[in-house]
Amino acid sequence: GKQIYSVERMINTMNVISKAFCKQMRHSIPNHQALFSLPFLEVQGMMSHSISALNYFSSMLNRLTDVDLRGLKANPWVGPPYTSSHAMQLSARIDKVLCIRATHEEMLCVLSTARRSNLAALNIFEHFSSVDPLDIALCTENIFQRALQSYNSKLIVVDGWIAETMKGKIGQLLHSPLLLLTLLQRYPNLVKRSSIILPSHIEHFMDYFR
């Protein structure tokens, strides 16, 4: 009958496909303990690949419904193109975890040896040890947000160390805007942290990152 290929049934089918694809992508990524213990470059490679795959998958389904299925003579797609909320949510969450790891890596580059030892002693990732950050189920959102809040609370003192070190580096480069911009570009995640207070006279450089 006409309902076999109705938009509603096609949406349900795509939801099933999206969930299955996201599940497969999650299985391709190490467990949550490994995400915060494996070398950064290894994690960065895997997660960047996953984000690209999820975004491509979302774009493919969007085009399929907005162009290909909409042009069918029988049972054409009507309404807005399909958006895979599952793929988008998982991609955003992976990107968030990658940002956390990248921020930590930038901190290690900025801090002195003594400060790096202090950072290690803080064990800033401990709140993620019992939380799977890639579990995007609605019932786990509050758990992840609490872990994220605890993580950021631990970073308050570290942000102070970073601000102190960065001010020194910035002060040495005020005579060369190009070198100063290069320095800020080297630490994009640190520069974006609102809790790291940098000199107000470089505000126009900060606008570049926002």
PDB file of N, CA, C and O in Angstrom, residues 39-111:
ATOM      1  N   PRO A  39      48.034   7.792  24.757  1.00  0.00           N
ATOM      2  CA  PRO A  39      48.725   8.988  24.251  1.00  0.00           C
ATOM      3  C   PRO A  39      47.775   9.873  23.452  1.00  0.00           C
ATOM      4  O   PRO A  39      46.926   9.379  22.710  1.00  0.00           O
ATOM      5  N   PHE A  40      47.936  11.185  23.596  1.00  0.00           N
ATOM      6  CA  PHE A  40      47.017  12.126  22.984  1.00  0.00           C
ATOM      7  C   PHE A  40      46.912  11.955  21.478  1.00  0.00           C
ATOM      8  O   PHE A  40      45.815  11.967  20.916  1.00  0.00           O
ATOM      9  N   LEU A  41      48.048  11.832  20.796  1.00  0.00           N
ATOM     10  CA  LEU A  41      48.017  11.738  19.335  1.00  0.00           C
ATOM     11  C   LEU A  41      47.235  10.523  18.864  1.00  0.00           C
ATOM     12  O   LEU A  41      46.545  10.570  17.833  1.00  0.00           O
ATOM     13  N   GLU A  42      47.311   9.439  19.623  1.00  0.00           N
ATOM     14  CA  GLU A  42      46.548   8.237  19.266  1.00  0.00           C
ATOM     15  C   GLU A  42      45.054   8.481  19.415  1.00  0.00           C
ATOM     16  O   GLU A  42      44.251   8.120  18.537  1.00  0.00           O
ATOM     17  N   VAL A  43      44.674   9.104  20.518  1.00  0.00           N
ATOM     18  CA  VAL A  43      43.264   9.419  20.758  1.00  0.00           C
ATOM     19  C   VAL A  43      42.773  10.449  19.739  1.00  0.00           C
ATOM     20  O   VAL A  43      41.667  10.330  19.204  1.00  0.00           O
ATOM     21  N   GLN A  44      43.595  11.446  19.469  1.00  0.00           N
ATOM     22  CA  GLN A  44      43.213  12.492  18.516  1.00  0.00           C
ATOM     23  C   GLN A  44      42.926  11.909  17.137  1.00  0.00           C
ATOM     24  O   GLN A  44      41.936  12.281  16.492  1.00  0.00           O
ATOM     25  N   GLY A  45      43.776  10.984  16.689  1.00  0.00           N
ATOM     26  CA  GLY A  45      43.579  10.376  15.382  1.00  0.00           C
ATOM     27  C   GLY A  45      42.278   9.601  15.300  1.00  0.00           C
ATOM     28  O   GLY A  45      41.509   9.751  14.340  1.00  0.00           O
ATOM     29  N   MET A  46      42.015   8.779  16.309  1.00  0.00           N
ATOM     30  CA  MET A  46      40.797   7.968  16.309  1.00  0.00           C
ATOM     31  C   MET A  46      39.537   8.826  16.382  1.00  0.00           C
ATOM     32  O   MET A  46      38.564   8.591  15.657  1.00  0.00           O
ATOM     33  N   MET A  47      39.559   9.823  17.244  1.00  0.00           N
ATOM     34  CA  MET A  47      38.361  10.628  17.459  1.00  0.00           C
ATOM     35  C   MET A  47      38.108  11.578  16.289  1.00  0.00           C
ATOM     36  O   MET A  47      36.959  11.827  15.931  1.00  0.00           O
ATOM     37  N   SER A  48      39.164  12.104  15.700  1.00  0.00           N
ATOM     38  CA  SER A  48      38.988  12.969  14.527  1.00  0.00           C
ATOM     39  C   SER A  48      38.395  12.170  13.375  1.00  0.00           C
ATOM     40  O   SER A  48      37.513  12.659  12.650  1.00  0.00           O
ATOM     41  N   HIS A  49      38.856  10.937  13.215  1.00  0.00           N
ATOM     42  CA  HIS A  49      38.306  10.061  12.172  1.00  0.00           C
ATOM     43  C   HIS A  49      36.831   9.779  12.444  1.00  0.00           C
ATOM     44  O   HIS A  49      36.005   9.792  11.514  1.00  0.00           O
ATOM     45  N   SER A  50      36.481   9.534  13.698  1.00  0.00           N
ATOM     46  CA  SER A  50      35.087   9.246  14.050  1.00  0.00           C
ATOM     47  C   SER A  50      34.183  10.444  13.794  1.00  0.00           C
ATOM     48  O   SER A  50      33.067  10.300  13.274  1.00  0.00           O
ATOM     49  N   ILE A  51      34.659  11.630  14.136  1.00  0.00           N
ATOM     50  CA  ILE A  51      33.875  12.840  13.900  1.00  0.00           C
ATOM     51  C   ILE A  51      33.630  13.036  12.401  1.00  0.00           C
ATOM     52  O   ILE A  51      32.511  13.349  11.976  1.00  0.00           O
ATOM     53  N   SER A  52      34.666  12.835  11.607  1.00  0.00           N
ATOM     54  CA  SER A  52      34.529  12.981  10.157  1.00  0.00           C
ATOM     55  C   SER A  52      33.527  11.978   9.594  1.00  0.00           C
ATOM     56  O   SER A  52      32.694  12.315   8.746  1.00  0.00           O
ATOM     57  N   ALA A  53      33.606  10.725  10.081  1.00  0.00           N
ATOM     58  CA  ALA A  53      32.693   9.684   9.599  1.00  0.00           C
ATOM     59  C   ALA A  53      31.247  10.006   9.975  1.00  0.00           C
ATOM     60  O   ALA A  53      30.332   9.845   9.158  1.00  0.00           O
ATOM     61  N   LEU A  54      31.032  10.471  11.197  1.00  0.00           N
ATOM     62  CA  LEU A  54      29.679  10.801  11.651  1.00  0.00           C
ATOM     63  C   LEU A  54      29.118  11.993  10.885  1.00  0.00           C
ATOM     64  O   LEU A  54      27.941  11.998  10.503  1.00  0.00           O
ATOM     65  N   ASN A  55      29.939  12.995  10.654  1.00  0.00           N
ATOM     66  CA  ASN A  55      29.485  14.171   9.907  1.00  0.00           C
ATOM     67  C   ASN A  55      29.178  13.819   8.456  1.00  0.00           C
ATOM     68  O   ASN A  55      28.213  14.320   7.868  1.00  0.00           O
ATOM     69  N   TYR A  56      29.997  12.944   7.871  1.00  0.00           N
ATOM     70  CA  TYR A  56      29.744  12.508   6.492  1.00  0.00           C
ATOM     71  C   TYR A  56      28.449  11.706   6.421  1.00  0.00           C
ATOM     72  O   TYR A  56      27.653  11.874   5.489  1.00  0.00           O
ATOM     73  N   PHE A  57      28.240  10.847   7.404  1.00  0.00           N
ATOM     74  CA  PHE A  57      27.026  10.039   7.463  1.00  0.00           C
ATOM     75  C   PHE A  57      25.791  10.943   7.546  1.00  0.00           C
ATOM     76  O   PHE A  57      24.797  10.734   6.842  1.00  0.00           O
ATOM     77  N   SER A  58      25.868  11.967   8.411  1.00  0.00           N
ATOM     78  CA  SER A  58      24.745  12.903   8.558  1.00  0.00           C
ATOM     79  C   SER A  58      24.480  13.651   7.259  1.00  0.00           C
ATOM     80  O   SER A  58      23.328  13.818   6.843  1.00  0.00           O
ATOM     81  N   SER A  59      25.544  14.101   6.614  1.00  0.00           N
ATOM     82  CA  SER A  59      25.394  14.834   5.356  1.00  0.00           C
ATOM     83  C   SER A  59      24.807  13.950   4.260  1.00  0.00           C
ATOM     84  O   SER A  59      23.996  14.405   3.452  1.00  0.00           O
ATOM     85  N   MET A  60      25.220  12.682   4.255  1.00  0.00           N
ATOM     86  CA  MET A  60      24.717  11.749   3.245  1.00  0.00           C
ATOM     87  C   MET A  60      23.209  11.557   3.383  1.00  0.00           C
ATOM     88  O   MET A  60      22.464  11.606   2.390  1.00  0.00           O
ATOM     89  N   LEU A  61      22.731  11.336   4.611  1.00  0.00           N
ATOM     90  CA  LEU A  61      21.296  11.144   4.821  1.00  0.00           C
ATOM     91  C   LEU A  61      20.526  12.431   4.540  1.00  0.00           C
ATOM     92  O   LEU A  61      19.397  12.384   4.023  1.00  0.00           O
ATOM     93  N   ASN A  62      21.134  13.557   4.862  1.00  0.00           N
ATOM     94  CA  ASN A  62      20.487  14.837   4.593  1.00  0.00           C
ATOM     95  C   ASN A  62      20.300  15.038   3.097  1.00  0.00           C
ATOM     96  O   ASN A  62      19.227  15.428   2.629  1.00  0.00           O
ATOM     97  N   ARG A  63      21.340  14.744   2.331  1.00  0.00           N
ATOM     98  CA  ARG A  63      21.251  14.891   0.873  1.00  0.00           C
ATOM     99  C   ARG A  63      20.289  13.865   0.287  1.00  0.00           C
ATOM    100  O   ARG A  63      19.525  14.169  -0.644  1.00  0.00           O
ATOM    101  N   LEU A  64      20.323  12.649   0.814  1.00  0.00           N
ATOM    102  CA  LEU A  64      19.456  11.587   0.309  1.00  0.00           C
ATOM    103  C   LEU A  64      17.992  12.002   0.360  1.00  0.00           C
ATOM    104  O   LEU A  64      17.228  11.785  -0.587  1.00  0.00           O
ATOM    105  N   THR A  65      17.601  12.632   1.461  1.00  0.00           N
ATOM    106  CA  THR A  65      16.195  13.015   1.625  1.00  0.00           C
ATOM    107  C   THR A  65      15.876  14.365   0.985  1.00  0.00           C
ATOM    108  O   THR A  65      14.751  14.602   0.556  1.00  0.00           O
ATOM    109  N   ASP A  66      16.855  15.241   0.915  1.00  0.00           N
ATOM    110  CA  ASP A  66      16.601  16.579   0.389  1.00  0.00           C
ATOM    111  C   ASP A  66      16.680  16.637  -1.133  1.00  0.00           C
ATOM    112  O   ASP A  66      16.092  17.514  -1.761  1.00  0.00           O
ATOM    113  N   VAL A  67      17.410  15.695  -1.734  1.00  0.00           N
ATOM    114  CA  VAL A  67      17.593  15.717  -3.181  1.00  0.00           C
ATOM    115  C   VAL A  67      17.063  14.450  -3.837  1.00  0.00           C
ATOM    116  O   VAL A  67      16.133  14.486  -4.649  1.00  0.00           O
ATOM    117  N   ASP A  68      17.656  13.315  -3.496  1.00  0.00           N
ATOM    118  CA  ASP A  68      17.341  12.076  -4.207  1.00  0.00           C
ATOM    119  C   ASP A  68      15.903  11.606  -3.977  1.00  0.00           C
ATOM    120  O   ASP A  68      15.154  11.366  -4.930  1.00  0.00           O
ATOM    121  N   LEU A  69      15.515  11.434  -2.720  1.00  0.00           N
ATOM    122  CA  LEU A  69      14.165  10.920  -2.432  1.00  0.00           C
ATOM    123  C   LEU A  69      13.085  11.955  -2.734  1.00  0.00           C
ATOM    124  O   LEU A  69      11.953  11.594  -3.060  1.00  0.00           O
ATOM    125  N   ARG A  70      13.420  13.223  -2.639  1.00  0.00           N
ATOM    126  CA  ARG A  70      12.435  14.266  -2.927  1.00  0.00           C
ATOM    127  C   ARG A  70      12.073  14.289  -4.408  1.00  0.00           C
ATOM    128  O   ARG A  70      11.003  14.732  -4.797  1.00  0.00           O
ATOM    129  N   GLY A  71      12.989  13.789  -5.236  1.00  0.00           N
ATOM    130  CA  GLY A  71      12.746  13.818  -6.668  1.00  0.00           C
ATOM    131  C   GLY A  71      12.019  12.597  -7.211  1.00  0.00           C
ATOM    132  O   GLY A  71      11.784  12.498  -8.418  1.00  0.00           O
ATOM    133  N   LEU A  72      11.663  11.643  -6.331  1.00  0.00           N
ATOM    134  CA  LEU A  72      10.957  10.456  -6.793  1.00  0.00           C
ATOM    135  C   LEU A  72       9.560  10.816  -7.291  1.00  0.00           C
ATOM    136  O   LEU A  72       8.881  11.662  -6.715  1.00  0.00           O
ATOM    137  N   LYS A  73       9.126  10.139  -8.360  1.00  0.00           N
ATOM    138  CA  LYS A  73       7.775  10.376  -8.871  1.00  0.00           C
ATOM    139  C   LYS A  73       6.732   9.723  -7.982  1.00  0.00           C
ATOM    140  O   LYS A  73       5.642  10.260  -7.776  1.00  0.00           O
ATOM    141  N   ALA A  74       7.066   8.529  -7.474  1.00  0.00           N
ATOM    142  CA  ALA A  74       6.154   7.839  -6.566  1.00  0.00           C
ATOM    143  C   ALA A  74       6.690   7.936  -5.147  1.00  0.00           C
ATOM    144  O   ALA A  74       7.875   7.718  -4.895  1.00  0.00           O
ATOM    145  N   ASN A  75       5.834   8.312  -4.198  1.00  0.00           N
ATOM    146  CA  ASN A  75       6.197   8.436  -2.783  1.00  0.00           C
ATOM    147  C   ASN A  75       7.431   9.324  -2.568  1.00  0.00           C
ATOM    148  O   ASN A  75       8.413   8.911  -1.944  1.00  0.00           O
ATOM    149  N   PRO A  76       7.410  10.552  -3.094  1.00  0.00           N
ATOM    150  CA  PRO A  76       8.560  11.439  -2.895  1.00  0.00           C
ATOM    151  C   PRO A  76       8.649  11.892  -1.435  1.00  0.00           C
ATOM    152  O   PRO A  76       7.660  11.880  -0.704  1.00  0.00           O
ATOM    153  N   TRP A  77       9.868  12.258  -1.056  1.00  0.00           N
ATOM    154  CA  TRP A  77      10.078  12.768   0.307  1.00  0.00           C
ATOM    155  C   TRP A  77       9.442  14.153   0.411  1.00  0.00           C
ATOM    156  O   TRP A  77       9.600  14.996  -0.468  1.00  0.00           O
ATOM    157  N   VAL A  78       8.700  14.400   1.497  1.00  0.00           N
ATOM    158  CA  VAL A  78       8.103  15.710   1.734  1.00  0.00           C
ATOM    159  C   VAL A  78       8.561  16.212   3.101  1.00  0.00           C
ATOM    160  O   VAL A  78       8.925  15.430   3.965  1.00  0.00           O
ATOM    161  N   GLY A  79       8.539  17.527   3.250  1.00  0.00           N
ATOM    162  CA  GLY A  79       8.963  18.099   4.521  1.00  0.00           C
ATOM    163  C   GLY A  79      10.456  18.360   4.545  1.00  0.00           C
ATOM    164  O   GLY A  79      11.153  18.211   3.543  1.00  0.00           O
ATOM    165  N   PRO A  80      10.981  18.772   5.705  1.00  0.00           N
ATOM    166  CA  PRO A  80      12.413  19.077   5.805  1.00  0.00           C
ATOM    167  C   PRO A  80      13.269  17.826   5.628  1.00  0.00           C
ATOM    168  O   PRO A  80      12.799  16.712   5.871  1.00  0.00           O
ATOM    169  N   PRO A  81      14.515  17.977   5.195  1.00  0.00           N
ATOM    170  CA  PRO A  81      15.394  16.821   5.034  1.00  0.00           C
ATOM    171  C   PRO A  81      15.666  16.145   6.376  1.00  0.00           C
ATOM    172  O   PRO A  81      15.591  16.776   7.430  1.00  0.00           O
ATOM    173  N   TYR A  82      15.979  14.864   6.317  1.00  0.00           N
ATOM    174  CA  TYR A  82      16.236  14.096   7.536  1.00  0.00           C
ATOM    175  C   TYR A  82      17.538  14.539   8.199  1.00  0.00           C
ATOM    176  O   TYR A  82      18.554  14.739   7.539  1.00  0.00           O
ATOM    177  N   THR A  83      17.481  14.699   9.512  1.00  0.00           N
ATOM    178  CA  THR A  83      18.659  15.022  10.309  1.00  0.00           C
ATOM    179  C   THR A  83      18.865  13.932  11.339  1.00  0.00           C
ATOM    180  O   THR A  83      17.953  13.628  12.112  1.00  0.00           O
ATOM    181  N   SER A  84      20.039  13.338  11.343  1.00  0.00           N
ATOM    182  CA  SER A  84      20.340  12.280  12.300  1.00  0.00           C
ATOM    183  C   SER A  84      20.765  12.888  13.634  1.00  0.00           C
ATOM    184  O   SER A  84      21.925  13.265  13.813  1.00  0.00           O
ATOM    185  N   SER A  85      19.822  12.987  14.553  1.00  0.00           N
ATOM    186  CA  SER A  85      20.145  13.566  15.865  1.00  0.00           C
ATOM    187  C   SER A  85      21.152  12.701  16.610  1.00  0.00           C
ATOM    188  O   SER A  85      21.995  13.205  17.356  1.00  0.00           O
ATOM    189  N   HIS A  86      21.082  11.377  16.406  1.00  0.00           N
ATOM    190  CA  HIS A  86      22.008  10.468  17.089  1.00  0.00           C
ATOM    191  C   HIS A  86      23.445  10.734  16.652  1.00  0.00           C
ATOM    192  O   HIS A  86      24.350  10.845  17.482  1.00  0.00           O
ATOM    193  N   ALA A  87      23.649  10.844  15.341  1.00  0.00           N
ATOM    194  CA  ALA A  87      25.002  11.085  14.809  1.00  0.00           C
ATOM    195  C   ALA A  87      25.508  12.456  15.230  1.00  0.00           C
ATOM    196  O   ALA A  87      26.683  12.613  15.592  1.00  0.00           O
ATOM    197  N   MET A  88      24.647  13.454  15.200  1.00  0.00           N
ATOM    198  CA  MET A  88      25.054  14.803  15.567  1.00  0.00           C
ATOM    199  C   MET A  88      25.433  14.882  17.042  1.00  0.00           C
ATOM    200  O   MET A  88      26.425  15.514  17.409  1.00  0.00           O
ATOM    201  N   GLN A  89      24.642  14.228  17.906  1.00  0.00           N
ATOM    202  CA  GLN A  89      24.924  14.251  19.339  1.00  0.00           C
ATOM    203  C   GLN A  89      26.218  13.519  19.664  1.00  0.00           C
ATOM    204  O   GLN A  89      27.021  13.984  20.476  1.00  0.00           O
ATOM    205  N   LEU A  90      26.423  12.368  19.013  1.00  0.00           N
ATOM    206  CA  LEU A  90      27.642  11.607  19.271  1.00  0.00           C
ATOM    207  C   LEU A  90      28.861  12.374  18.758  1.00  0.00           C
ATOM    208  O   LEU A  90      29.902  12.419  19.429  1.00  0.00           O
ATOM    209  N   SER A  91      28.743  12.995  17.595  1.00  0.00           N
ATOM    210  CA  SER A  91      29.842  13.791  17.041  1.00  0.00           C
ATOM    211  C   SER A  91      30.195  14.939  17.978  1.00  0.00           C
ATOM    212  O   SER A  91      31.381  15.203  18.237  1.00  0.00           O
ATOM    213  N   ALA A  92      29.183  15.616  18.496  1.00  0.00           N
ATOM    214  CA  ALA A  92      29.420  16.738  19.414  1.00  0.00           C
ATOM    215  C   ALA A  92      30.081  16.263  20.705  1.00  0.00           C
ATOM    216  O   ALA A  92      30.966  16.927  21.247  1.00  0.00           O
ATOM    217  N   ARG A  93      29.667  15.100  21.207  1.00  0.00           N
ATOM    218  CA  ARG A  93      30.238  14.580  22.447  1.00  0.00           C
ATOM    219  C   ARG A  93      31.692  14.152  22.254  1.00  0.00           C
ATOM    220  O   ARG A  93      32.552  14.406  23.103  1.00  0.00           O
ATOM    221  N   ILE A  94      31.974  13.500  21.127  1.00  0.00           N
ATOM    222  CA  ILE A  94      33.353  13.110  20.822  1.00  0.00           C
ATOM    223  C   ILE A  94      34.224  14.354  20.727  1.00  0.00           C
ATOM    224  O   ILE A  94      35.351  14.391  21.230  1.00  0.00           O
ATOM    225  N   ASP A  95      33.709  15.386  20.070  1.00  0.00           N
ATOM    226  CA  ASP A  95      34.447  16.638  19.934  1.00  0.00           C
ATOM    227  C   ASP A  95      34.719  17.251  21.305  1.00  0.00           C
ATOM    228  O   ASP A  95      35.800  17.816  21.538  1.00  0.00           O
ATOM    229  N   LYS A  96      33.765  17.128  22.230  1.00  0.00           N
ATOM    230  CA  LYS A  96      33.942  17.665  23.581  1.00  0.00           C
ATOM    231  C   LYS A  96      35.055  16.927  24.310  1.00  0.00           C
ATOM    232  O   LYS A  96      35.906  17.557  24.968  1.00  0.00           O
ATOM    233  N   VAL A  97      35.061  15.611  24.207  1.00  0.00           N
ATOM    234  CA  VAL A  97      36.103  14.815  24.861  1.00  0.00           C
ATOM    235  C   VAL A  97      37.462  15.121  24.233  1.00  0.00           C
ATOM    236  O   VAL A  97      38.472  15.241  24.941  1.00  0.00           O
ATOM    237  N   LEU A  98      37.493  15.273  22.923  1.00  0.00           N
ATOM    238  CA  LEU A  98      38.734  15.603  22.238  1.00  0.00           C
ATOM    239  C   LEU A  98      39.251  16.969  22.695  1.00  0.00           C
ATOM    240  O   LEU A  98      40.459  17.164  22.873  1.00  0.00           O
ATOM    241  N   CYS A  99      38.340  17.903  22.919  1.00  0.00           N
ATOM    242  CA  CYS A  99      38.708  19.230  23.411  1.00  0.00           C
ATOM    243  C   CYS A  99      39.321  19.131  24.807  1.00  0.00           C
ATOM    244  O   CYS A  99      40.296  19.824  25.119  1.00  0.00           O
ATOM    245  N   ILE A 100      38.756  18.269  25.656  1.00  0.00           N
ATOM    246  CA  ILE A 100      39.288  18.072  27.006  1.00  0.00           C
ATOM    247  C   ILE A 100      40.717  17.543  26.940  1.00  0.00           C
ATOM    248  O   ILE A 100      41.617  18.027  27.637  1.00  0.00           O
ATOM    249  N   ARG A 101      40.933  16.536  26.090  1.00  0.00           N
ATOM    250  CA  ARG A 101      42.274  15.970  25.945  1.00  0.00           C
ATOM    251  C   ARG A 101      43.242  16.986  25.337  1.00  0.00           C
ATOM    252  O   ARG A 101      44.403  17.090  25.751  1.00  0.00           O
ATOM    253  N   ALA A 102      42.786  17.738  24.334  1.00  0.00           N
ATOM    254  CA  ALA A 102      43.644  18.723  23.680  1.00  0.00           C
ATOM    255  C   ALA A 102      44.026  19.843  24.650  1.00  0.00           C
ATOM    256  O   ALA A 102      45.169  20.336  24.631  1.00  0.00           O
ATOM    257  N   THR A 103      43.085  20.246  25.493  1.00  0.00           N
ATOM    258  CA  THR A 103      43.359  21.278  26.499  1.00  0.00           C
ATOM    259  C   THR A 103      44.451  20.808  27.450  1.00  0.00           C
ATOM    260  O   THR A 103      45.378  21.558  27.788  1.00  0.00           O
ATOM    261  N   HIS A 104      44.342  19.552  27.882  1.00  0.00           N
ATOM    262  CA  HIS A 104      45.354  18.985  28.780  1.00  0.00           C
ATOM    263  C   HIS A 104      46.722  18.962  28.101  1.00  0.00           C
ATOM    264  O   HIS A 104      47.749  19.272  28.724  1.00  0.00           O
ATOM    265  N   GLU A 105      46.742  18.610  26.827  1.00  0.00           N
ATOM    266  CA  GLU A 105      48.003  18.551  26.090  1.00  0.00           C
ATOM    267  C   GLU A 105      48.635  19.939  25.978  1.00  0.00           C
ATOM    268  O   GLU A 105      49.861  20.094  26.112  1.00  0.00           O
ATOM    269  N   GLU A 106      47.810  20.946  25.747  1.00  0.00           N
ATOM    270  CA  GLU A 106      48.324  22.315  25.666  1.00  0.00           C
ATOM    271  C   GLU A 106      48.859  22.784  27.013  1.00  0.00           C
ATOM    272  O   GLU A 106      49.857  23.515  27.086  1.00  0.00           O
ATOM    273  N   MET A 107      48.195  22.362  28.083  1.00  0.00           N
ATOM    274  CA  MET A 107      48.673  22.708  29.430  1.00  0.00           C
ATOM    275  C   MET A 107      50.071  22.142  29.677  1.00  0.00           C
ATOM    276  O   MET A 107      50.941  22.815  30.229  1.00  0.00           O
ATOM    277  N   LEU A 108      50.272  20.903  29.249  1.00  0.00           N
ATOM    278  CA  LEU A 108      51.580  20.274  29.432  1.00  0.00           C
ATOM    279  C   LEU A 108      52.669  21.029  28.673  1.00  0.00           C
ATOM    280  O   LEU A 108      53.820  21.096  29.118  1.00  0.00           O
ATOM    281  N   CYS A 109      52.302  21.613  27.534  1.00  0.00           N
ATOM    282  CA  CYS A 109      53.269  22.358  26.733  1.00  0.00           C
ATOM    283  C   CYS A 109      53.609  23.704  27.364  1.00  0.00           C
ATOM    284  O   CYS A 109      54.736  24.192  27.233  1.00  0.00           O
ATOM    285  N   VAL A 110      52.648  24.309  28.048  1.00  0.00           N
ATOM    286  CA  VAL A 110      52.839  25.642  28.612  1.00  0.00           C
ATOM    287  C   VAL A 110      53.515  25.602  29.979  1.00  0.00           C
ATOM    288  O   VAL A 110      54.396  26.419  30.278  1.00  0.00           O
ATOM    289  N   LEU A 111      53.141  24.650  30.816  1.00  0.00           N
ATOM    290  CA  LEU A 111      53.595  24.623  32.202  1.00  0.00           C
ATOM    291  C   LEU A 111      55.043  24.176  32.338  1.00  0.00           C
ATOM    292  O   LEU A 111      55.566  23.427  31.514  1.00  0.00           O
TER     293      LEU A 111
END
